Amino acid sequence: SGIYDEGRRGWLNDLKGNLAARYAFKQGEWNQVRIEAIGNRLRTWLNGVPAADLTDDMTPKGFIALQVHGIGNREETMQVRWRNIRIQENPKPSPDAPKAAAAPTGPIMKEGAEIRKLAEGFKFTEGPALGPDGRIYFDDIPNNRTHAYDPQTGKTEVFREDTGGANGLFWTPGGRLLACEGGNRRVSRIEADGAVSALADQFEGKKFNSPNDLVLDGAGGVYFTDPHYGKDKSGLELGVEAVYYVDNKGKLSQVAADLTKPNGLILSPDNRILYIADPGAENIWAYDVESEGKLANQRKFAAVGSDGMTIDTAGNVYVTWKGEVIGFSPEGNEVARIKFPEGPANCLLVGQTLYATARTGFYAVELNAHGLR
């Protein structure tokens, strides 16, 4: 649902900064694309999610073509089908879809909402991530397992074993699972067929400490944290606990090395701000993302340490800290505080459901806020 000028200028809007639209695509299913052209403004939606928005005075007349890029490879053929194509005259523009949703009014937690325990019997849960199949994946770190919870059936099953102490997880739009394997001291990628390879396992020839959490940006790059926990530092090679970036071509760079113990991290809905939790200093820091893998303007966002974090469409940041999930507005003001039966280590907002990995359990609660997916 990006916008491409076939005649002269190439990509005019490639959705690099719109992660919500990139993740709206459903592999192997029918997808609904809507295009609206009124005057010099062209807008698109993918499965109801606002995608491209372009004001262009250079081409007031022309045609609209539908193309699909990157659908196959040399070894595997794929089919593309279109159906129910409708063209309708629309003299009045649709209401503007805001770039960021308005902040929810009233309490963040829905009235009467109860915290539900979805699964139990683990040793220490972490790393919730939404998969392409709609299931929520999370790790049980000491048991070296990744589990998958199905919101439709309520069932939880083992997805992967021998995870190398996997912690933070993130699914790519292409269906790969990225995992911070703290025990293996690397960030790995797991293919659909189960094949595992290293996305990053060293910096300048030295092994990482223990990669902890990661987030994917709109350009296909990955930010990840590399702290160290434990008293034994004899095997450490880098001598610093830092934040790194791997671009979409595999180039690795160190982007922040002035934190005490970087842990959870999340990007703002527009990918322009990177939030990094530093429990060692009991602060959350915010950085401006000037370009892919280039951070600037470090500033204190909130005076809590936090472990994991998630974000809603209004830019509110939800962090785990001392038995609670605490919500902060984009300005750093507290907007929510939710106490869980067990201390949450990480959280994930999908739709209006906030999932929390908390010690031996996996929990959920409904909010008056919407996740990016």
mmCIF file of C-alpha atoms in Angstrom:
data_model
loop_
_atom_site.group_PDB
_atom_site.id
_atom_site.type_symbol
_atom_site.label_atom_id
_atom_site.label_comp_id
_atom_site.label_asym_id
_atom_site.label_seq_id
_atom_site.Cartn_x
_atom_site.Cartn_y
_atom_site.Cartn_z
ATOM 1 C CA SER A 1 0.000 0.000 0.000
ATOM 2 C CA GLY A 2 2.918 2.305 -0.616
ATOM 3 C CA ILE A 3 2.901 4.802 -3.503
ATOM 4 C CA TYR A 4 5.306 4.434 -6.432
ATOM 5 C CA ASP A 5 5.701 6.701 -9.477
ATOM 6 C CA GLU A 6 6.222 4.306 -12.392
ATOM 7 C CA GLY A 7 7.082 7.072 -14.828
ATOM 8 C CA ARG A 8 9.812 9.126 -13.189
ATOM 9 C CA ARG A 9 10.408 9.384 -9.486
ATOM 10 C CA GLY A 10 10.223 5.878 -8.032
ATOM 11 C CA TRP A 11 9.007 5.463 -4.461
ATOM 12 C CA LEU A 12 7.076 8.454 -3.156
ATOM 13 C CA ASN A 13 5.887 6.721 0.015
ATOM 14 C CA ASP A 14 7.373 3.294 0.824
ATOM 15 C CA LEU A 15 5.916 2.909 4.363
ATOM 16 C CA LYS A 16 9.345 2.726 6.039
ATOM 17 C CA GLY A 17 8.066 4.912 8.863
ATOM 18 C CA ASN A 18 4.667 3.220 9.175
ATOM 19 C CA LEU A 19 5.224 -0.002 11.093
ATOM 20 C CA ALA A 20 1.507 -0.478 11.791
ATOM 21 C CA ALA A 21 0.709 -0.566 8.061
ATOM 22 C CA ARG A 22 3.606 -2.909 7.299
ATOM 23 C CA TYR A 23 2.334 -5.369 9.879
ATOM 24 C CA ALA A 24 -1.271 -5.087 8.684
ATOM 25 C CA PHE A 25 -0.499 -7.361 5.727
ATOM 26 C CA LYS A 26 -1.741 -10.941 6.232
ATOM 27 C CA GLN A 27 0.364 -13.571 4.505
ATOM 28 C CA GLY A 28 -1.589 -16.310 2.772
ATOM 29 C CA GLU A 29 -4.925 -14.516 3.237
ATOM 30 C CA TRP A 30 -7.052 -12.058 1.302
ATOM 31 C CA ASN A 31 -6.082 -8.458 2.078
ATOM 32 C CA GLN A 32 -8.232 -5.380 1.549
ATOM 33 C CA VAL A 33 -6.569 -2.382 -0.100
ATOM 34 C CA ARG A 34 -8.320 0.967 -0.371
ATOM 35 C CA ILE A 35 -7.057 3.860 -2.493
ATOM 36 C CA GLU A 36 -8.517 7.367 -2.388
ATOM 37 C CA ALA A 37 -7.456 10.067 -4.858
ATOM 38 C CA ILE A 38 -8.979 13.534 -4.457
ATOM 39 C CA GLY A 39 -7.353 16.543 -6.075
ATOM 40 C CA ASN A 40 -3.631 16.469 -5.383
ATOM 41 C CA ARG A 41 -3.955 14.121 -2.409
ATOM 42 C CA LEU A 42 -3.554 10.342 -2.594
ATOM 43 C CA ARG A 43 -4.158 8.058 0.394
ATOM 44 C CA THR A 44 -4.139 4.307 0.932
ATOM 45 C CA TRP A 45 -5.331 1.890 3.610
ATOM 46 C CA LEU A 46 -4.381 -1.767 4.150
ATOM 47 C CA ASN A 47 -6.953 -3.871 6.003
ATOM 48 C CA GLY A 48 -8.353 -0.676 7.500
ATOM 49 C CA VAL A 49 -4.975 0.601 8.726
ATOM 50 C CA PRO A 50 -3.895 4.027 7.352
ATOM 51 C CA ALA A 51 -0.889 3.455 5.086
ATOM 52 C CA ALA A 52 0.355 6.083 2.620
ATOM 53 C CA ASP A 53 -0.685 9.745 2.569
ATOM 54 C CA LEU A 54 0.751 11.860 -0.242
ATOM 55 C CA THR A 55 0.089 15.392 -1.435
ATOM 56 C CA ASP A 56 1.554 15.675 -4.941
ATOM 57 C CA ASP A 57 1.190 18.643 -7.289
ATOM 58 C CA MET A 58 3.391 17.194 -10.049
ATOM 59 C CA THR A 59 0.957 14.627 -11.446
ATOM 60 C CA PRO A 60 -2.638 15.900 -11.286
ATOM 61 C CA LYS A 61 -3.727 13.419 -13.962
ATOM 62 C CA GLY A 62 -2.795 9.855 -14.775
ATOM 63 C CA PHE A 63 -3.707 6.305 -13.870
ATOM 64 C CA ILE A 64 -3.512 4.085 -10.802
ATOM 65 C CA ALA A 65 -1.841 0.684 -11.221
ATOM 66 C CA LEU A 66 -1.762 -2.163 -8.717
ATOM 67 C CA GLN A 67 1.588 -3.919 -8.301
ATOM 68 C CA VAL A 68 2.971 -6.512 -5.896
ATOM 69 C CA HIS A 69 6.727 -6.594 -5.230
ATOM 70 C CA GLY A 70 8.885 -9.273 -3.608
ATOM 71 C CA ILE A 71 6.375 -12.087 -3.860
ATOM 72 C CA GLY A 72 8.725 -14.960 -4.620
ATOM 73 C CA ASN A 73 12.245 -16.090 -5.428
ATOM 74 C CA ARG A 74 14.079 -18.117 -8.018
ATOM 75 C CA GLU A 75 13.354 -21.426 -6.310
ATOM 76 C CA GLU A 76 9.710 -20.978 -5.405
ATOM 77 C CA THR A 77 6.856 -19.666 -7.531
ATOM 78 C CA MET A 78 3.957 -17.795 -5.980
ATOM 79 C CA GLN A 79 0.583 -16.594 -7.169
ATOM 80 C CA VAL A 80 -1.002 -13.186 -6.804
ATOM 81 C CA ARG A 81 -4.749 -12.838 -7.158
ATOM 82 C CA TRP A 82 -6.992 -9.792 -7.193
ATOM 83 C CA ARG A 83 -10.731 -9.850 -6.617
ATOM 84 C CA ASN A 84 -13.668 -7.503 -5.981
ATOM 85 C CA ILE A 85 -12.019 -4.463 -7.553
ATOM 86 C CA ARG A 86 -14.448 -1.565 -7.281
ATOM 87 C CA ILE A 87 -14.107 1.990 -8.582
ATOM 88 C CA GLN A 88 -16.342 4.618 -7.035
ATOM 89 C CA GLU A 89 -16.608 8.366 -7.576
ATOM 90 C CA ASN A 90 -16.062 10.144 -4.282
ATOM 91 C CA PRO A 91 -16.476 13.918 -4.577
ATOM 92 C CA LYS A 92 -15.970 14.461 -0.840
ATOM 93 C CA PRO A 93 -12.822 13.353 0.973
ATOM 94 C CA SER A 94 -13.064 10.897 3.825
ATOM 95 C CA PRO A 95 -12.315 12.221 7.311
ATOM 96 C CA ASP A 96 -8.600 12.585 7.869
ATOM 97 C CA ALA A 97 -6.967 9.582 9.493
ATOM 98 C CA PRO A 98 -4.513 11.018 12.038
ATOM 99 C CA LYS A 99 -0.885 9.973 11.955
ATOM 100 C CA ALA A 100 -1.134 9.120 15.636
ATOM 101 C CA ALA A 101 -4.390 8.280 17.355
ATOM 102 C CA ALA A 102 -5.798 10.613 19.956
ATOM 103 C CA ALA A 103 -4.917 9.762 23.522
ATOM 104 C CA PRO A 104 -7.607 7.706 25.250
ATOM 105 C CA THR A 105 -9.906 9.683 27.516
ATOM 106 C CA GLY A 106 -10.686 8.551 31.031
ATOM 107 C CA PRO A 107 -8.959 5.638 32.780
ATOM 108 C CA ILE A 108 -6.552 3.595 30.665
ATOM 109 C CA MET A 109 -7.791 0.368 32.221
ATOM 110 C CA LYS A 110 -11.302 -0.543 31.099
ATOM 111 C CA GLU A 111 -14.023 -0.234 33.722
ATOM 112 C CA GLY A 112 -14.658 -3.621 35.292
ATOM 113 C CA ALA A 113 -11.672 -5.188 33.548
ATOM 114 C CA GLU A 114 -10.009 -7.986 35.462
ATOM 115 C CA ILE A 115 -6.490 -9.292 35.187
ATOM 116 C CA ARG A 116 -6.686 -12.803 33.751
ATOM 117 C CA LYS A 117 -4.111 -15.544 34.161
ATOM 118 C CA LEU A 118 -3.788 -17.191 30.747
ATOM 119 C CA ALA A 119 -1.096 -19.755 31.533
ATOM 120 C CA GLU A 120 1.054 -20.819 34.483
ATOM 121 C CA GLY A 121 3.678 -23.286 35.646
ATOM 122 C CA PHE A 122 6.734 -21.545 34.197
ATOM 123 C CA LYS A 123 9.964 -20.487 35.922
ATOM 124 C CA PHE A 124 10.458 -16.967 34.508
ATOM 125 C CA THR A 125 8.497 -15.635 31.534
ATOM 126 C CA GLU A 126 9.718 -12.890 29.201
ATOM 127 C CA GLY A 127 9.698 -11.508 25.658
ATOM 128 C CA PRO A 128 6.034 -11.408 24.483
ATOM 129 C CA ALA A 129 5.689 -10.946 20.714
ATOM 130 C CA LEU A 130 2.781 -11.113 18.272
ATOM 131 C CA GLY A 131 3.268 -13.743 15.582
ATOM 132 C CA PRO A 132 1.973 -13.675 11.994
ATOM 133 C CA ASP A 133 -0.582 -16.344 12.967
ATOM 134 C CA GLY A 134 -2.139 -14.122 15.644
ATOM 135 C CA ARG A 135 -0.625 -16.080 18.528
ATOM 136 C CA ILE A 136 1.381 -14.431 21.304
ATOM 137 C CA TYR A 137 4.845 -15.929 21.690
ATOM 138 C CA PHE A 138 6.834 -15.686 24.927
ATOM 139 C CA ASP A 139 9.860 -17.276 26.560
ATOM 140 C CA ASP A 140 10.391 -19.292 29.709
ATOM 141 C CA ILE A 141 14.067 -18.391 30.026
ATOM 142 C CA PRO A 142 15.333 -20.900 32.643
ATOM 143 C CA ASN A 143 13.568 -23.775 30.868
ATOM 144 C CA ASN A 144 14.928 -22.752 27.439
ATOM 145 C CA ARG A 145 11.511 -22.810 25.799
ATOM 146 C CA THR A 146 9.460 -20.466 23.655
ATOM 147 C CA HIS A 147 5.710 -20.882 24.072
ATOM 148 C CA ALA A 148 2.797 -19.757 21.885
ATOM 149 C CA TYR A 149 -0.557 -18.655 23.308
ATOM 150 C CA ASP A 150 -3.606 -18.705 21.008
ATOM 151 C CA PRO A 151 -6.164 -15.991 21.946
ATOM 152 C CA GLN A 152 -8.823 -17.816 19.924
ATOM 153 C CA THR A 153 -8.596 -21.146 21.752
ATOM 154 C CA GLY A 154 -6.947 -20.114 25.002
ATOM 155 C CA LYS A 155 -4.369 -22.869 24.559
ATOM 156 C CA THR A 156 -0.635 -22.546 25.123
ATOM 157 C CA GLU A 157 1.890 -24.887 23.540
ATOM 158 C CA VAL A 158 5.641 -25.211 23.213
ATOM 159 C CA PHE A 159 6.880 -23.623 19.986
ATOM 160 C CA ARG A 160 10.632 -24.033 20.368
ATOM 161 C CA GLU A 161 13.041 -25.783 22.743
ATOM 162 C CA ASP A 162 16.777 -25.366 23.351
ATOM 163 C CA THR A 163 16.415 -21.623 22.808
ATOM 164 C CA GLY A 164 19.825 -20.638 24.165
ATOM 165 C CA GLY A 165 18.233 -18.637 26.966
ATOM 166 C CA ALA A 166 16.087 -16.624 24.555
ATOM 167 C CA ASN A 167 14.615 -13.447 26.029
ATOM 168 C CA GLY A 168 13.335 -10.665 23.747
ATOM 169 C CA LEU A 169 11.413 -11.779 20.641
ATOM 170 C CA PHE A 170 10.189 -9.963 17.532
ATOM 171 C CA TRP A 171 8.508 -11.291 14.377
ATOM 172 C CA THR A 172 9.453 -9.685 11.066
ATOM 173 C CA PRO A 173 6.841 -8.910 8.380
ATOM 174 C CA GLY A 174 8.384 -11.715 6.316
ATOM 175 C CA GLY A 175 7.634 -14.350 8.951
ATOM 176 C CA ARG A 176 11.040 -14.732 10.606
ATOM 177 C CA LEU A 177 11.329 -14.825 14.385
ATOM 178 C CA LEU A 178 14.184 -12.763 15.832
ATOM 179 C CA ALA A 179 15.363 -13.757 19.310
ATOM 180 C CA CYS A 180 17.862 -12.363 21.804
ATOM 181 C CA GLU A 181 19.586 -15.559 22.927
ATOM 182 C CA GLY A 182 21.280 -14.389 26.103
ATOM 183 C CA GLY A 183 22.816 -17.772 26.870
ATOM 184 C CA ASN A 184 24.261 -18.052 23.366
ATOM 185 C CA ARG A 185 25.335 -14.377 23.445
ATOM 186 C CA ARG A 186 23.758 -13.600 20.096
ATOM 187 C CA VAL A 187 20.673 -12.369 18.249
ATOM 188 C CA SER A 188 19.294 -15.194 16.144
ATOM 189 C CA ARG A 189 16.754 -15.509 13.361
ATOM 190 C CA ILE A 190 14.477 -18.503 13.050
ATOM 191 C CA GLU A 191 13.085 -19.303 9.613
ATOM 192 C CA ALA A 192 9.639 -20.745 8.927
ATOM 193 C CA ASP A 193 11.209 -24.193 8.486
ATOM 194 C CA GLY A 194 12.917 -23.965 11.887
ATOM 195 C CA ALA A 195 16.418 -23.224 10.599
ATOM 196 C CA VAL A 196 18.355 -20.997 13.005
ATOM 197 C CA SER A 197 21.205 -18.632 12.158
ATOM 198 C CA ALA A 198 22.953 -15.704 13.827
ATOM 199 C CA LEU A 199 21.841 -12.208 12.891
ATOM 200 C CA ALA A 200 24.585 -10.785 15.134
ATOM 201 C CA ASP A 201 26.948 -12.558 17.552
ATOM 202 C CA GLN A 202 29.927 -10.219 17.930
ATOM 203 C CA PHE A 203 31.004 -6.609 17.616
ATOM 204 C CA GLU A 204 34.459 -5.813 16.261
ATOM 205 C CA GLY A 205 35.492 -9.423 16.825
ATOM 206 C CA LYS A 206 34.296 -9.599 20.447
ATOM 207 C CA LYS A 207 31.367 -11.645 21.723
ATOM 208 C CA PHE A 208 28.301 -9.877 23.082
ATOM 209 C CA ASN A 209 27.528 -9.946 26.813
ATOM 210 C CA SER A 210 23.955 -11.259 26.801
ATOM 211 C CA PRO A 211 21.540 -9.730 24.248
ATOM 212 C CA ASN A 212 18.327 -8.936 26.093
ATOM 213 C CA ASP A 213 15.620 -7.196 24.067
ATOM 214 C CA LEU A 214 15.060 -5.925 20.551
ATOM 215 C CA VAL A 215 12.749 -3.900 18.330
ATOM 216 C CA LEU A 216 12.379 -3.754 14.549
ATOM 217 C CA ASP A 217 12.166 -0.387 12.805
ATOM 218 C CA GLY A 218 10.245 0.465 9.650
ATOM 219 C CA ALA A 219 13.318 0.078 7.437
ATOM 220 C CA GLY A 220 14.004 -3.552 8.298
ATOM 221 C CA GLY A 221 16.707 -2.722 10.842
ATOM 222 C CA VAL A 222 16.921 -4.037 14.404
ATOM 223 C CA TYR A 223 17.874 -2.239 17.617
ATOM 224 C CA PHE A 224 18.905 -4.493 20.502
ATOM 225 C CA THR A 225 20.324 -4.127 24.015
ATOM 226 C CA ASP A 226 23.310 -6.035 25.389
ATOM 227 C CA PRO A 227 23.549 -5.805 29.195
ATOM 228 C CA HIS A 228 25.247 -8.202 31.606
ATOM 229 C CA TYR A 229 23.623 -9.749 34.670
ATOM 230 C CA GLY A 230 25.487 -11.680 37.352
ATOM 231 C CA LYS A 231 28.671 -11.222 39.361
ATOM 232 C CA ASP A 232 30.975 -13.262 37.146
ATOM 233 C CA LYS A 233 32.442 -10.987 34.478
ATOM 234 C CA SER A 234 35.439 -13.139 33.647
ATOM 235 C CA GLY A 235 34.098 -14.168 30.249
ATOM 236 C CA LEU A 236 33.099 -10.703 29.076
ATOM 237 C CA GLU A 237 34.960 -9.385 26.046
ATOM 238 C CA LEU A 238 33.431 -6.008 25.210
ATOM 239 C CA GLY A 239 33.819 -4.181 28.517
ATOM 240 C CA VAL A 240 30.664 -2.128 27.909
ATOM 241 C CA GLU A 241 26.900 -2.647 28.167
ATOM 242 C CA ALA A 242 25.537 -1.015 25.037
ATOM 243 C CA VAL A 243 22.801 -0.739 22.425
ATOM 244 C CA TYR A 244 23.374 -1.882 18.836
ATOM 245 C CA TYR A 245 21.706 -1.591 15.436
ATOM 246 C CA VAL A 246 21.729 -4.062 12.545
ATOM 247 C CA ASP A 247 20.532 -2.514 9.287
ATOM 248 C CA ASN A 248 18.597 -4.376 6.610
ATOM 249 C CA LYS A 249 21.844 -5.328 4.860
ATOM 250 C CA GLY A 250 23.371 -6.847 8.006
ATOM 251 C CA LYS A 251 25.724 -3.984 8.908
ATOM 252 C CA LEU A 252 26.194 -3.754 12.695
ATOM 253 C CA SER A 253 26.881 -0.544 14.617
ATOM 254 C CA GLN A 254 27.018 0.492 18.270
ATOM 255 C CA VAL A 255 24.516 3.315 18.787
ATOM 256 C CA ALA A 256 24.568 3.973 22.561
ATOM 257 C CA ALA A 257 27.315 3.064 25.032
ATOM 258 C CA ASP A 258 26.664 5.501 27.886
ATOM 259 C CA LEU A 259 23.975 3.550 29.777
ATOM 260 C CA THR A 260 24.459 1.616 33.008
ATOM 261 C CA LYS A 261 22.453 -1.485 32.084
ATOM 262 C CA PRO A 262 20.296 -1.145 28.942
ATOM 263 C CA ASN A 263 17.342 -3.510 28.908
ATOM 264 C CA GLY A 264 13.912 -3.082 27.270
ATOM 265 C CA LEU A 265 13.371 -0.745 24.333
ATOM 266 C CA ILE A 266 10.570 0.399 22.040
ATOM 267 C CA LEU A 267 10.086 2.807 19.127
ATOM 268 C CA SER A 268 7.412 5.491 18.934
ATOM 269 C CA PRO A 269 4.590 4.861 16.415
ATOM 270 C CA ASP A 270 6.320 7.061 13.820
ATOM 271 C CA ASN A 271 9.769 5.500 14.478
ATOM 272 C CA ARG A 272 11.219 8.903 15.367
ATOM 273 C CA ILE A 273 11.891 8.280 19.070
ATOM 274 C CA LEU A 274 13.649 5.296 20.639
ATOM 275 C CA TYR A 275 12.931 4.625 24.313
ATOM 276 C CA ILE A 276 15.499 2.574 26.248
ATOM 277 C CA ALA A 277 15.066 1.260 29.785
ATOM 278 C CA ASP A 278 18.105 1.507 32.060
ATOM 279 C CA PRO A 279 17.255 -0.321 35.308
ATOM 280 C CA GLY A 280 20.841 0.112 36.480
ATOM 281 C CA ALA A 281 20.268 3.867 36.671
ATOM 282 C CA GLU A 282 16.506 3.562 37.321
ATOM 283 C CA ASN A 283 15.738 5.736 34.310
ATOM 284 C CA ILE A 284 14.097 5.438 30.917
ATOM 285 C CA TRP A 285 15.887 7.419 28.236
ATOM 286 C CA ALA A 286 14.485 8.853 25.019
ATOM 287 C CA TYR A 287 16.534 9.432 21.872
ATOM 288 C CA ASP A 288 15.641 11.102 18.600
ATOM 289 C CA VAL A 289 16.182 8.787 15.628
ATOM 290 C CA GLU A 290 17.887 11.028 13.072
ATOM 291 C CA SER A 291 18.297 8.239 10.534
ATOM 292 C CA GLU A 292 18.561 4.469 10.528
ATOM 293 C CA GLY A 293 20.820 3.543 13.448
ATOM 294 C CA LYS A 294 21.756 7.139 14.285
ATOM 295 C CA LEU A 295 20.509 8.485 17.637
ATOM 296 C CA ALA A 296 20.674 12.017 19.046
ATOM 297 C CA ASN A 297 19.336 14.234 21.829
ATOM 298 C CA GLN A 298 19.439 11.786 24.742
ATOM 299 C CA ARG A 299 17.066 12.877 27.518
ATOM 300 C CA LYS A 300 15.414 11.424 30.596
ATOM 301 C CA PHE A 301 11.883 10.268 29.829
ATOM 302 C CA ALA A 302 10.834 8.747 33.169
ATOM 303 C CA ALA A 303 12.503 8.103 36.523
ATOM 304 C CA VAL A 304 11.806 4.365 36.701
ATOM 305 C CA GLY A 305 14.130 1.545 35.763
ATOM 306 C CA SER A 306 11.820 -0.817 33.902
ATOM 307 C CA ASP A 307 12.512 -4.109 32.215
ATOM 308 C CA GLY A 308 10.284 -4.520 29.152
ATOM 309 C CA MET A 309 7.916 -2.043 27.524
ATOM 310 C CA THR A 310 5.219 -1.601 24.891
ATOM 311 C CA ILE A 311 3.448 1.359 23.266
ATOM 312 C CA ASP A 312 -0.021 2.347 22.030
ATOM 313 C CA THR A 313 -1.153 4.243 18.935
ATOM 314 C CA ALA A 314 -1.277 7.525 20.884
ATOM 315 C CA GLY A 315 2.386 7.168 21.835
ATOM 316 C CA ASN A 316 1.791 6.233 25.478
ATOM 317 C CA VAL A 317 4.613 4.030 26.749
ATOM 318 C CA TYR A 318 3.833 1.147 29.128
ATOM 319 C CA VAL A 319 6.725 -0.149 31.251
ATOM 320 C CA THR A 320 7.134 -2.938 33.792
ATOM 321 C CA TRP A 321 8.549 -1.941 37.153
ATOM 322 C CA LYS A 322 8.316 -3.281 40.717
ATOM 323 C CA GLY A 323 5.238 -5.462 40.307
ATOM 324 C CA GLU A 324 3.303 -3.084 38.056
ATOM 325 C CA VAL A 325 2.830 -1.897 34.510
ATOM 326 C CA ILE A 326 3.075 1.899 34.510
ATOM 327 C CA GLY A 327 1.847 4.002 31.585
ATOM 328 C CA PHE A 328 3.469 7.295 30.581
ATOM 329 C CA SER A 329 2.246 9.861 28.062
ATOM 330 C CA PRO A 330 4.628 10.945 25.266
ATOM 331 C CA GLU A 331 5.516 13.888 27.534
ATOM 332 C CA GLY A 332 6.558 11.543 30.346
ATOM 333 C CA ASN A 333 3.527 12.060 32.592
ATOM 334 C CA GLU A 334 2.091 9.040 34.388
ATOM 335 C CA VAL A 335 -1.297 8.004 32.950
ATOM 336 C CA ALA A 336 -1.793 4.468 34.279
ATOM 337 C CA ARG A 337 -0.640 2.082 36.991
ATOM 338 C CA ILE A 338 -1.718 -1.574 36.897
ATOM 339 C CA LYS A 339 -0.778 -3.993 39.679
ATOM 340 C CA PHE A 340 -0.331 -7.661 38.708
ATOM 341 C CA PRO A 341 -0.460 -10.765 40.942
ATOM 342 C CA GLU A 342 3.168 -11.465 40.032
ATOM 343 C CA GLY A 343 5.825 -8.944 39.108
ATOM 344 C CA PRO A 344 5.727 -8.440 35.313
ATOM 345 C CA ALA A 345 9.022 -8.488 33.435
ATOM 346 C CA ASN A 346 7.650 -7.492 30.039
ATOM 347 C CA CYS A 347 4.401 -6.514 28.332
ATOM 348 C CA LEU A 348 2.792 -6.258 24.899
ATOM 349 C CA LEU A 349 -0.309 -4.367 23.754
ATOM 350 C CA VAL A 350 -2.209 -6.111 20.937
ATOM 351 C CA GLY A 351 -5.503 -4.525 19.961
ATOM 352 C CA GLN A 352 -6.886 -3.476 23.347
ATOM 353 C CA THR A 353 -5.396 -6.400 25.254
ATOM 354 C CA LEU A 354 -2.305 -5.846 27.380
ATOM 355 C CA TYR A 355 -0.352 -9.094 27.795
ATOM 356 C CA ALA A 356 2.205 -9.404 30.586
ATOM 357 C CA THR A 357 4.882 -12.003 31.207
ATOM 358 C CA ALA A 358 5.129 -12.156 34.998
ATOM 359 C CA ARG A 359 7.424 -14.618 36.744
ATOM 360 C CA THR A 360 5.656 -18.023 36.670
ATOM 361 C CA GLY A 361 2.579 -16.826 34.779
ATOM 362 C CA PHE A 362 1.262 -15.196 31.618
ATOM 363 C CA TYR A 363 -1.467 -12.574 32.132
ATOM 364 C CA ALA A 364 -3.794 -10.235 30.209
ATOM 365 C CA VAL A 365 -6.050 -7.252 30.906
ATOM 366 C CA GLU A 366 -8.234 -5.063 28.658
ATOM 367 C CA LEU A 367 -7.379 -1.375 28.194
ATOM 368 C CA ASN A 368 -8.991 1.733 26.725
ATOM 369 C CA ALA A 369 -6.002 2.007 24.392
ATOM 370 C CA HIS A 370 -4.947 0.357 21.142
ATOM 371 C CA GLY A 371 -1.668 -1.319 20.283
ATOM 372 C CA LEU A 372 0.102 -0.741 16.980
ATOM 373 C CA ARG A 373 -1.173 -4.174 15.894
#
